[in-house]
């Protein structure tokens, strides 16, 4: 089930959504402490986490898949979001330094083409940061949040998926250790629960996060040596050979 942009917007405007937003923003910033002068692309529903890069990155933009819908961002400012086919991004090759993929991979019906498109638009040395529901986390078990929809991943599954699509995993992290409950007591202690969970129970985070770099294969300039194999073909029988043989009999 794909989360609609209206539902995603409503969730992150709620109290529980604000808790999730702050937890994920902190972890994203820890993994990307410096993006000065770079081009950052948010793909999926990444706008709640892109605001921290405005004014620091050279350029920040967002693309939302057609199946999800689109909403204006940032509020009260010129729009930086466009609607797109997530398997045919409207960007030239090697045009982006960083891609933040949130609420996209778990809903995509074309995972490999999506990752190959991200590989295409990333510059050499570019980085991809994937945020997806954790299969082992409690958030994936409740459909009251966007992390309870779509296909969840374990850290190992997500790492293998990235490797199979020409990415090299660099670092992993987890977020959303507080239970997805609409209780102010949980919200007020969310930061402490995040710190405890990261130290003691990292595999039970609600969201798994993996940063990966674009893998580029070196192409040898030497041409491969071609070996020619000669195959001896049977010689055709001489004319009259059959007749001569019959005469001899």
Coordinates of N, CA and C in Angstrom, one line a residue:
X1 N 0.8 -1.2 0.0 CA 0.0 0.0 0.0 C 0.9 1.2 0.0
X2 N 0.7 2.1 -1.0 CA 1.4 3.4 -1.1 C 0.8 4.5 -0.2
X3 N 1.6 5.2 0.6 CA 1.1 6.3 1.4 C 0.9 7.5 0.5
X4 N -0.3 8.1 0.7 CA -0.6 9.3 -0.1 C 0.0 10.5 0.5
X5 N 0.3 11.5 -0.3 CA 1.1 12.7 0.1 C 0.3 13.4 1.2
X6 N -1.1 13.4 1.1 CA -1.9 14.1 2.1 C -1.8 13.4 3.5
X7 N -1.7 12.0 3.5 CA -1.6 11.3 4.7 C -0.2 11.5 5.3
X8 N 0.8 11.5 4.5 CA 2.2 11.8 4.9 C 2.3 13.2 5.5
X9 N 1.7 14.1 4.9 CA 1.8 15.5 5.4 C 1.1 15.6 6.7
X10 N -0.1 15.0 6.8 CA -0.8 15.0 8.1 C -0.1 14.3 9.2
X11 N 0.6 13.2 8.9 CA 1.3 12.5 9.9 C 2.5 13.4 10.5
X12 N 3.2 14.0 9.7 CA 4.4 14.8 10.1 C 4.0 16.1 10.8
X13 N 2.7 16.5 10.6 CA 2.2 17.6 11.3 C 1.6 17.3 12.7
X14 N 1.4 16.0 12.9 CA 0.9 15.5 14.2 C 2.0 15.5 15.3
X15 N 1.6 15.3 16.5 CA 2.5 15.2 17.6 C 3.5 14.0 17.5
X16 N 3.0 12.9 17.1 CA 3.8 11.7 16.9 C 4.7 11.9 15.7
X17 N 4.2 12.5 14.7 CA 5.0 12.8 13.5 C 6.2 13.8 13.8
X18 N 5.9 14.7 14.6 CA 7.0 15.7 15.0 C 8.1 14.9 15.8
X19 N 7.7 14.0 16.6 CA 8.7 13.2 17.3 C 9.6 12.4 16.3
X20 N 8.9 11.8 15.4 CA 9.6 11.0 14.3 C 10.5 11.9 13.5
X21 N 10.0 13.1 13.2 CA 10.7 14.0 12.3 C 12.0 14.4 13.0
X22 N 11.9 14.8 14.3 CA 13.1 15.3 15.0 C 14.1 14.2 15.1
X23 N 13.7 12.9 15.4 CA 14.6 11.8 15.6 C 15.4 11.5 14.2
X24 N 14.6 11.5 13.2 CA 15.2 11.2 11.9 C 16.2 12.3 11.4
X25 N 15.7 13.6 11.6 CA 16.6 14.7 11.3 C 17.9 14.7 12.0
X26 N 17.9 14.3 13.2 CA 19.2 14.3 14.0 C 20.1 13.2 13.4
X27 N 19.5 12.1 13.1 CA 20.4 11.0 12.6 C 20.9 11.3 11.2
X28 N 20.0 12.0 10.3 CA 20.5 12.4 9.0 C 21.6 13.4 9.1
X29 N 21.5 14.3 10.0 CA 22.5 15.3 10.2 C 23.8 14.7 10.7
X30 N 23.7 13.7 11.6 CA 24.9 13.0 12.0 C 25.6 12.3 10.9
X31 N 24.9 11.7 10.0 CA 25.5 11.0 8.9 C 25.9 11.9 7.8
X32 N 25.3 13.1 7.7 CA 25.7 14.1 6.7 C 26.0 15.4 7.4
X33 N 27.1 15.5 8.1 CA 27.4 16.7 8.9 C 27.8 17.9 8.1
X34 N 28.2 17.7 6.8 CA 28.6 18.9 6.0 C 28.2 18.6 4.6
X35 N 27.3 19.4 4.0 CA 27.0 19.3 2.6 C 27.1 20.7 1.9
X36 N 28.0 21.5 2.5 CA 28.2 22.9 1.9 C 28.6 22.8 0.5
X37 N 27.9 23.6 -0.4 CA 28.2 23.7 -1.8 C 27.8 22.5 -2.6
X38 N 27.0 21.6 -2.1 CA 26.6 20.4 -2.9 C 25.1 20.5 -3.3
X39 N 24.8 19.7 -4.3 CA 23.4 19.6 -4.7 C 22.7 18.4 -4.1
X40 N 21.6 18.7 -3.4 CA 20.9 17.7 -2.6 C 19.6 17.4 -3.2
X41 N 19.2 16.2 -3.4 CA 17.9 15.8 -4.0 C 17.2 14.9 -3.0
X42 N 16.0 15.3 -2.6 CA 15.1 14.5 -1.8 C 14.2 13.7 -2.7
X43 N 14.1 12.4 -2.6 CA 13.2 11.6 -3.4 C 12.3 10.8 -2.6
X44 N 11.0 10.8 -3.0 CA 10.0 10.2 -2.2 C 9.2 11.3 -1.4
X45 N 9.2 11.1 -0.1 CA 8.6 12.2 0.8 C 9.7 12.6 1.7
X46 N 10.7 13.3 1.3 CA 11.8 13.7 2.0 C 11.8 15.2 2.5
X47 N 10.8 15.9 2.2 CA 10.7 17.3 2.5 C 10.8 17.6 4.0
X48 N 10.2 16.8 4.9 CA 10.4 17.1 6.3 C 11.8 17.1 6.8
X49 N 12.7 16.6 6.0 CA 14.1 16.5 6.5 C 15.1 17.3 5.7
X50 N 14.6 18.0 4.6 CA 15.4 18.8 3.7 C 15.6 20.2 4.2
X51 N 14.7 20.7 5.0 CA 14.8 22.1 5.4 C 16.1 22.5 6.1
X52 N 16.8 21.5 6.8 CA 18.0 21.8 7.5 C 19.2 22.1 6.5
X53 N 19.0 21.7 5.3 CA 20.0 21.9 4.3 C 19.9 23.2 3.5
X54 N 18.7 23.8 3.6 CA 18.5 25.1 2.9 C 19.5 26.2 3.4
X55 N 20.1 26.9 2.5 CA 21.1 27.9 2.9 C 22.5 27.4 3.1
X56 N 22.6 26.0 3.2 CA 23.9 25.4 3.3 C 24.4 24.8 2.0
X57 N 23.5 24.0 1.5 CA 23.8 23.3 0.2 C 23.7 24.3 -0.9
X58 N 24.4 24.1 -2.0 CA 24.3 25.0 -3.2 C 22.9 25.0 -3.8
X59 N 22.3 23.7 -3.7 CA 20.9 23.6 -4.3 C 20.2 22.5 -3.6
X60 N 19.0 22.7 -3.2 CA 18.1 21.6 -2.6 C 16.8 21.5 -3.4
X61 N 16.5 20.3 -3.8 CA 15.3 20.1 -4.6 C 14.6 18.8 -4.1
X62 N 13.4 18.6 -4.5 CA 12.7 17.4 -4.1 C 11.8 16.9 -5.3
X63 N 11.8 15.5 -5.4 CA 10.9 14.9 -6.4 C 10.1 13.9 -5.7
X64 N 8.8 13.9 -6.0 CA 7.8 13.0 -5.4 C 7.2 12.1 -6.5
X65 N 7.1 10.8 -6.3 CA 6.6 9.9 -7.3 C 5.1 10.1 -7.6
X66 N 4.7 9.9 -8.8 CA 3.4 10.2 -9.3 C 2.3 9.4 -8.5
X67 N 2.7 8.1 -8.1 CA 1.8 7.3 -7.3 C 1.5 7.9 -5.9
X68 N 2.3 8.7 -5.4 CA 2.2 9.3 -4.1 C 1.5 10.7 -4.1
X69 N 1.8 11.5 -5.2 CA 1.2 12.8 -5.2 C 2.3 13.8 -4.8
X70 N 2.0 15.1 -5.0 CA 2.9 16.1 -4.7 C 2.3 17.2 -3.9
X71 N 3.1 17.9 -3.1 CA 2.6 19.0 -2.3 C 3.7 20.1 -2.3
X72 N 3.2 21.4 -2.2 CA 4.2 22.5 -2.3 C 5.1 22.5 -1.1
X73 N 6.4 22.8 -1.4 CA 7.4 22.9 -0.4 C 8.6 23.8 -0.9
X74 N 9.2 24.6 0.0 CA 8.8 24.9 1.4 C 7.7 25.9 1.5
X75 N 7.0 25.9 2.6 CA 5.8 26.8 2.7 C 6.2 28.2 2.7
X76 N 5.4 29.0 2.1 CA 5.6 30.5 2.0 C 6.8 30.9 1.2
X77 N 7.3 29.9 0.4 CA 8.5 30.2 -0.4 C 8.3 29.6 -1.8
X78 N 9.2 30.0 -2.7 CA 9.1 29.4 -4.1 C 9.2 27.9 -4.0
X79 N 8.4 27.3 -4.8 CA 8.3 25.8 -4.8 C 9.6 25.1 -5.3
X80 N 10.0 24.1 -4.6 CA 11.2 23.3 -5.0 C 10.9 21.9 -5.2
X81 N 9.6 21.5 -5.4 CA 9.2 20.2 -5.6 C 8.6 20.0 -6.9
X82 N 8.8 18.8 -7.5 CA 8.2 18.4 -8.8 C 7.7 17.0 -8.7
X83 N 6.6 16.7 -9.5 CA 6.1 15.3 -9.6 C 6.9 14.6 -10.7
X84 N 7.1 13.3 -10.5 CA 8.0 12.6 -11.4 C 7.6 11.1 -11.5
X85 N 8.1 10.4 -12.5 CA 8.1 9.0 -12.6 C 9.4 8.5 -11.9
X86 N 9.3 7.7 -10.8 CA 10.5 7.4 -10.1 C 11.5 6.5 -10.8
X87 N 11.1 6.0 -12.0 CA 12.0 5.2 -12.8 C 12.5 6.0 -14.0
X88 N 12.2 7.3 -14.1 CA 12.7 8.1 -15.1 C 12.8 9.6 -14.6
X89 N 13.8 9.8 -13.8 CA 14.0 11.1 -13.2 C 14.4 12.2 -14.2
X90 N 13.8 13.3 -14.1 CA 14.0 14.4 -15.1 C 15.3 15.2 -14.8
X91 N 16.4 14.5 -14.6 CA 17.6 15.1 -14.3 C 18.7 14.5 -15.2
X92 N 19.7 15.4 -15.6 CA 20.8 14.8 -16.4 C 21.7 13.9 -15.6
X93 N 22.6 13.2 -16.3 CA 23.5 12.3 -15.7 C 24.5 13.1 -14.8
X94 N 24.9 12.5 -13.7 CA 25.9 13.0 -12.8 C 25.6 14.4 -12.3
X95 N 24.4 14.7 -12.1 CA 24.0 16.1 -11.8 C 23.7 16.4 -10.3
X96 N 23.8 15.3 -9.4 CA 23.4 15.4 -8.0 C 24.5 14.9 -7.2
X97 N 24.8 15.5 -6.0 CA 25.9 15.1 -5.1 C 25.3 14.2 -4.0
X98 N 24.1 14.4 -3.6 CA 23.5 13.6 -2.5 C 22.0 13.4 -2.8
X99 N 21.6 12.1 -2.5 CA 20.2 11.8 -2.7 C 19.7 11.2 -1.4
X100 N 18.6 11.8 -0.9 CA 18.0 11.3 0.4 C 16.7 10.6 0.0
X101 N 16.6 9.3 0.2 CA 15.5 8.5 -0.3 C 14.7 8.1 0.9
X102 N 13.5 8.7 1.1 CA 12.6 8.5 2.2 C 11.2 8.2 1.7
X103 N 10.5 7.2 2.3 CA 9.1 6.8 2.0 C 9.0 6.6 0.4
X104 N 10.0 5.9 -0.1 CA 9.9 5.6 -1.6 C 10.3 4.2 -1.9
X105 N 11.4 3.7 -1.3 CA 11.9 2.4 -1.7 C 10.9 1.3 -1.3
X106 N 10.3 1.4 -0.1 CA 9.4 0.4 0.4 C 8.1 0.4 -0.3
X107 N 7.8 1.4 -1.1 CA 6.5 1.5 -1.9 C 6.7 1.2 -3.3
X108 N 7.9 1.2 -3.8 CA 8.2 1.1 -5.2 C 7.9 -0.3 -5.8
X109 N 7.3 -0.4 -6.9 CA 7.0 -1.6 -7.6 C 8.2 -1.9 -8.6
X110 N 9.1 -1.0 -8.7 CA 10.2 -1.1 -9.6 C 11.5 -0.7 -8.9
X111 N 11.9 -1.5 -7.9 CA 13.0 -1.2 -7.1 C 14.3 -1.1 -7.8
X112 N 14.6 -2.0 -8.7 CA 15.9 -2.0 -9.4 C 16.0 -0.8 -10.4
X113 N 14.9 -0.5 -11.2 CA 15.0 0.7 -12.1 C 15.1 2.0 -11.3
X114 N 14.5 2.0 -10.1 CA 14.6 3.2 -9.2 C 16.0 3.4 -8.8
X115 N 16.7 2.4 -8.3 CA 18.0 2.5 -7.8 C 19.0 2.8 -9.0
X116 N 18.7 2.2 -10.1 CA 19.6 2.5 -11.3 C 19.4 4.0 -11.7
X117 N 18.3 4.5 -11.6 CA 18.1 5.9 -11.9 C 18.8 6.8 -11.0
X118 N 18.8 6.5 -9.7 CA 19.5 7.2 -8.7 C 21.0 7.1 -9.0
X119 N 21.5 5.9 -9.4 CA 22.9 5.8 -9.7 C 23.3 6.7 -10.9
X120 N 22.4 6.8 -11.9 CA 22.6 7.6 -13.1 C 22.8 9.0 -12.8
X121 N 21.9 9.6 -11.9 CA 22.0 11.0 -11.7 C 23.0 11.4 -10.7
X122 N 23.5 10.5 -9.9 CA 24.6 10.8 -8.9 C 25.9 11.1 -9.6
X123 N 26.6 12.1 -9.1 CA 27.9 12.4 -9.6 C 28.9 11.4 -9.1
X124 N 30.1 11.3 -9.7 CA 31.1 10.4 -9.2 C 31.5 10.8 -7.7
X125 N 31.5 9.8 -6.9 CA 31.7 10.0 -5.4 C 30.4 10.5 -4.7
X126 N 29.3 10.5 -5.4 CA 28.0 10.9 -4.8 C 27.5 9.9 -3.8
X127 N 26.7 10.4 -2.9 CA 26.2 9.6 -1.8 C 24.7 9.5 -1.8
X128 N 24.2 8.3 -1.5 CA 22.8 8.0 -1.3 C 22.5 7.6 0.1
X129 N 21.5 8.2 0.7 CA 21.1 7.9 2.1 C 19.7 7.3 2.0
X130 N 19.5 6.1 2.4 CA 18.2 5.4 2.3 C 17.6 5.3 3.7
X131 N 16.4 5.7 3.9 CA 15.6 5.6 5.1 C 14.4 4.7 4.8
X132 N 14.3 3.6 5.5 CA 13.2 2.6 5.2 C 12.8 2.0 6.5
X133 N 11.5 1.5 6.6 CA 11.0 0.8 7.8 C 11.9 -0.4 8.1
X134 N 12.2 -0.6 9.4 CA 13.0 -1.7 9.8 C 12.1 -3.0 10.0
X135 N 12.4 -4.1 9.4 CA 11.6 -5.3 9.5 C 11.5 -5.7 10.9
X136 N 12.5 -5.5 11.7 CA 12.5 -6.0 13.1 C 12.0 -5.0 14.1
X137 N 11.7 -3.8 13.7 CA 11.2 -2.7 14.5 C 9.7 -2.7 14.8
X138 N 9.3 -2.1 15.9 CA 7.9 -2.1 16.2 C 7.1 -1.2 15.3
X139 N 7.7 -0.1 14.7 CA 7.0 0.8 13.9 C 6.4 0.1 12.7
X140 N 7.1 -0.9 12.2 CA 6.6 -1.6 11.0 C 5.4 -2.4 11.3
X141 N 5.0 -2.6 12.5 CA 3.9 -3.5 12.9 C 2.6 -2.7 13.2
X142 N 2.7 -1.4 13.1 CA 1.5 -0.5 13.3 C 1.2 0.3 12.1
X143 N 0.1 0.2 11.5 CA -0.2 1.0 10.3 C -0.7 2.4 10.5
X144 N -0.6 2.8 11.8 CA -1.0 4.2 12.1 C 0.0 5.2 11.7
X145 N 1.2 4.7 11.3 CA 2.3 5.6 10.8 C 2.7 5.2 9.4
X146 N 3.3 6.0 8.6 CA 3.8 5.6 7.3 C 4.8 4.5 7.3
X147 N 5.5 4.2 8.4 CA 6.4 3.2 8.5 C 5.8 1.8 8.7
X148 N 4.5 1.8 8.8 CA 3.7 0.5 8.9 C 3.1 0.1 7.5
X149 N 3.5 0.8 6.5 CA 3.1 0.5 5.1 C 4.2 0.1 4.2
X150 N 4.0 -0.6 3.2 CA 5.0 -1.0 2.2 C 5.9 -2.1 2.7
X151 N 7.0 -2.3 2.0 CA 7.9 -3.5 2.3 C 9.0 -3.1 3.2
X152 N 9.0 -3.6 4.5 CA 10.1 -3.3 5.4 C 11.4 -4.0 5.0
X153 N 12.5 -3.5 5.5 CA 13.8 -4.2 5.3 C 14.6 -4.3 6.5
X154 N 15.4 -5.4 6.6 CA 16.4 -5.5 7.6 C 17.7 -4.8 7.1
X155 N 18.6 -4.5 8.0 CA 19.9 -3.9 7.6 C 20.6 -4.8 6.5
X156 N 20.6 -6.1 6.7 CA 21.3 -7.0 5.8 C 20.6 -7.0 4.4
X157 N 19.3 -7.0 4.4 CA 18.5 -7.0 3.2 C 18.8 -5.8 2.4
X158 N 18.8 -4.6 3.1 CA 19.0 -3.4 2.4 C 20.4 -3.2 1.9
X159 N 21.3 -3.7 2.6 CA 22.7 -3.7 2.2 C 22.9 -4.5 0.9
X160 N 22.4 -5.7 0.9 CA 22.5 -6.6 -0.3 C 21.8 -5.9 -1.5
X161 N 20.7 -5.3 -1.3 CA 19.9 -4.7 -2.4 C 20.8 -3.6 -3.0
X162 N 21.4 -2.8 -2.1 CA 22.3 -1.7 -2.6 C 23.5 -2.3 -3.4
X163 N 24.1 -3.3 -2.8 CA 25.3 -3.9 -3.5 C 24.9 -4.5 -4.9
X164 N 23.7 -5.0 -5.0 CA 23.3 -5.6 -6.2 C 23.0 -4.6 -7.3
X165 N 22.9 -3.3 -6.9 CA 22.6 -2.2 -7.8 C 23.7 -1.2 -7.9
X166 N 24.9 -1.6 -7.7 CA 26.1 -0.8 -7.9 C 26.3 0.3 -6.9
X167 N 26.0 0.0 -5.7 CA 26.3 0.9 -4.6 C 27.1 0.2 -3.5
X168 N 27.9 1.0 -2.8 CA 28.8 0.4 -1.8 C 28.3 1.0 -0.4
X169 N 27.7 0.2 0.4 CA 27.3 0.6 1.8 C 28.5 1.2 2.6
X170 N 28.3 2.3 3.2 CA 29.4 2.9 3.9 C 29.2 2.9 5.4
X171 N 28.0 3.3 5.8 CA 27.6 3.3 7.3 C 26.1 3.1 7.4
X172 N 25.8 2.5 8.6 CA 24.4 2.2 8.9 C 24.0 2.9 10.2
X173 N 22.8 3.1 10.4 CA 22.3 3.7 11.6 C 20.8 3.4 11.8
X174 N 20.3 3.6 13.0 CA 18.9 3.4 13.2 C 18.2 4.6 13.9
X175 N 16.9 4.7 13.8 CA 16.2 5.8 14.5 C 14.8 5.3 14.8
X176 N 14.1 6.0 15.6 CA 12.7 5.7 16.0 C 12.7 4.5 17.0
X177 N 13.3 4.7 18.1 CA 13.3 3.7 19.2 C 12.2 3.9 20.2
X178 N 11.6 5.1 20.2 CA 10.4 5.3 21.0 C 9.2 4.6 20.4
X179 N 8.3 4.0 21.2 CA 7.2 3.3 20.6 C 6.2 4.3 19.9
X180 N 5.6 3.9 18.8 CA 4.7 4.8 18.1 C 3.3 5.0 18.8
X181 N 3.4 5.5 20.0 CA 2.2 5.8 20.8 C 1.9 7.2 20.9
X182 N 0.6 7.6 20.9 CA 0.2 9.0 21.0 C 0.0 9.4 22.4
X183 N 1.1 9.3 23.1 CA 1.2 9.7 24.5 C 2.2 10.7 24.8
X184 N 1.9 11.8 25.4 CA 2.8 12.9 25.7 C 4.0 12.5 26.5
X185 N 3.7 11.5 27.4 CA 4.8 11.0 28.2 C 5.9 10.3 27.4
X186 N 5.5 9.6 26.3 CA 6.4 9.0 25.4 C 7.1 10.1 24.6
X187 N 6.4 11.1 24.1 CA 7.0 12.1 23.3 C 8.0 12.9 24.1
X188 N 7.7 13.2 25.4 CA 8.7 14.0 26.1 C 10.0 13.2 26.4
X189 N 9.9 11.9 26.4 CA 11.1 11.1 26.7 C 11.7 10.5 25.5
X190 N 11.3 10.9 24.3 CA 11.7 10.3 23.0 C 13.2 10.4 22.8
X191 N 13.8 11.6 23.1 CA 15.2 11.8 22.9 C 16.0 10.8 23.8
X192 N 15.6 10.7 25.0 CA 16.4 9.8 25.9 C 16.2 8.3 25.4
X193 N 15.0 8.0 24.9 CA 14.8 6.6 24.4 C 15.7 6.4 23.1
X194 N 15.8 7.4 22.3 CA 16.7 7.3 21.1 C 18.1 7.0 21.5
X195 N 18.6 7.7 22.5 CA 20.0 7.5 22.9 C 20.2 6.1 23.5
X196 N 19.3 5.7 24.3 CA 19.4 4.3 24.9 C 19.3 3.3 23.8
X197 N 18.3 3.4 22.9 CA 18.2 2.4 21.9 C 19.4 2.3 21.0
X198 N 20.0 3.4 20.6 CA 21.2 3.4 19.7 C 22.3 2.7 20.4
X199 N 22.4 2.8 21.7 CA 23.6 2.1 22.4 C 23.3 0.7 22.7
X200 N 22.0 0.3 23.1 CA 21.8 -1.0 23.6 C 21.0 -1.9 22.6
X201 N 20.1 -1.3 21.8 CA 19.2 -2.1 21.0 C 19.2 -1.6 19.5
X202 N 20.3 -1.5 18.9 CA 20.4 -0.9 17.6 C 19.6 -1.6 16.5
X203 N 19.4 -2.9 16.6 CA 18.7 -3.7 15.6 C 17.2 -3.6 15.7
X204 N 16.7 -2.9 16.7 CA 15.2 -2.8 16.9 C 14.7 -1.4 16.7
X205 N 15.5 -0.6 15.9 CA 15.0 0.7 15.5 C 13.8 0.6 14.6
X206 N 13.0 1.7 14.7 CA 11.8 1.7 13.8 C 12.2 1.9 12.3
X207 N 13.3 2.6 12.1 CA 13.7 2.9 10.8 C 15.2 2.5 10.6
X208 N 15.5 1.9 9.5 CA 16.9 1.5 9.2 C 17.4 2.5 8.2
X209 N 18.7 3.0 8.4 CA 19.3 4.0 7.5 C 20.6 3.5 7.1
X210 N 20.9 3.6 5.8 CA 22.2 3.2 5.2 C 22.6 4.3 4.2
X211 N 23.9 4.7 4.4 CA 24.5 5.6 3.4 C 25.4 4.7 2.5
X212 N 25.3 5.0 1.2 CA 26.1 4.3 0.3 C 26.7 5.2 -0.8
X213 N 27.8 4.8 -1.3 CA 28.4 5.6 -2.4 C 28.2 4.9 -3.7
X214 N 28.3 5.7 -4.8 CA 28.1 5.2 -6.1 C 29.4 4.3 -6.5
X215 N 29.1 3.1 -6.9 CA 30.2 2.2 -7.3 C 30.5 2.4 -8.8
X216 N 31.8 2.7 -9.1 CA 32.2 2.9 -10.5 C 33.2 1.9 -10.9
X217 N 33.0 1.1 -11.9 CA 33.9 0.1 -12.3 C 35.0 0.7 -13.3
X218 N 36.2 0.3 -13.1 CA 37.3 0.8 -14.0 C 37.3 -0.1 -15.3
X219 N 37.4 0.6 -16.4 CA 37.4 -0.2 -17.7 C 38.8 -0.2 -18.2
X220 N 39.3 -1.4 -18.5 CA 40.6 -1.6 -19.0 C 40.7 -1.1 -20.4
X221 N 41.8 -0.4 -20.7 CA 42.0 0.2 -22.1 C 42.5 -0.9 -23.1
X222 N 43.0 -2.0 -22.5 CA 43.5 -3.0 -23.4 C 42.4 -3.8 -24.1
X223 N 42.6 -4.1 -25.3 CA 41.5 -4.9 -26.0 C 41.7 -6.3 -25.7
X224 N 40.7 -7.1 -25.5 CA 40.8 -8.5 -25.3 C 41.4 -9.2 -26.5
X225 N 42.3 -10.2 -26.2 CA 42.9 -11.0 -27.2 C 41.9 -12.0 -27.8
X226 N 41.7 -11.9 -29.1 CA 40.8 -12.9 -29.7 C 41.5 -14.1 -30.2
X227 N 41.1 -15.2 -29.9 CA 41.8 -16.5 -30.3 C 40.9 -17.1 -31.5
X228 N 41.6 -17.4 -32.5 CA 40.9 -18.0 -33.6 C 41.1 -19.5 -33.6
X229 N 40.0 -20.2 -33.7 CA 40.0 -21.7 -33.7 C 39.7 -22.2 -35.0
X230 N 40.6 -23.0 -35.6 CA 40.4 -23.6 -36.9 C 39.7 -24.9 -36.8
X231 N 38.6 -25.2 -37.4 CA 37.9 -26.4 -37.4 C 38.0 -27.1 -38.8
X232 N 38.5 -28.3 -38.8 CA 38.7 -29.0 -40.1 C 37.3 -29.6 -40.5
X233 N 36.9 -29.2 -41.7 CA 35.6 -29.7 -42.2 C 35.8 -30.9 -43.1
X234 N 34.9 -31.9 -43.1 CA 35.1 -33.0 -44.0 C 35.1 -32.6 -45.4
X235 N 36.0 -33.2 -46.2 CA 36.0 -32.9 -47.6 C 34.9 -33.7 -48.4
X236 N 34.3 -33.0 -49.4 CA 33.3 -33.7 -50.1 C 33.9 -34.8 -51.0
X237 N 33.1 -35.8 -51.2 CA 33.6 -37.0 -52.0 C 33.8 -36.6 -53.4
X238 N 34.8 -37.1 -54.1 CA 35.1 -36.7 -55.5 C 34.0 -37.3 -56.4
X239 N 33.8 -36.5 -57.4 CA 32.7 -37.0 -58.4 C 33.1 -38.3 -59.0
X240 N 32.2 -39.2 -59.1 CA 32.4 -40.5 -59.7 C 32.9 -41.6 -58.7
X241 N 33.2 -41.1 -57.4 CA 33.8 -42.1 -56.5 C 32.8 -43.2 -56.2
X242 N 31.6 -42.8 -56.1 CA 30.5 -43.8 -55.8 C 30.4 -44.8 -57.0
X243 N 30.4 -44.2 -58.2 CA 30.3 -45.1 -59.4 C 31.4 -46.0 -59.5
X244 N 32.6 -45.6 -59.3 CA 33.8 -46.4 -59.4 C 33.8 -47.5 -58.4
X245 N 33.3 -47.2 -57.2 CA 33.2 -48.2 -56.2 C 32.2 -49.3 -56.6
X246 N 31.1 -48.9 -57.2 CA 30.1 -49.9 -57.6 C 30.7 -50.8 -58.7
X247 N 31.5 -50.1 -59.7 CA 32.0 -50.9 -60.7 C 33.0 -52.0 -60.2
X248 N 33.7 -51.6 -59.1 CA 34.6 -52.6 -58.6 C 33.9 -53.8 -58.0
X249 N 32.8 -53.5 -57.4 CA 32.0 -54.7 -56.9 C 31.5 -55.6 -58.0

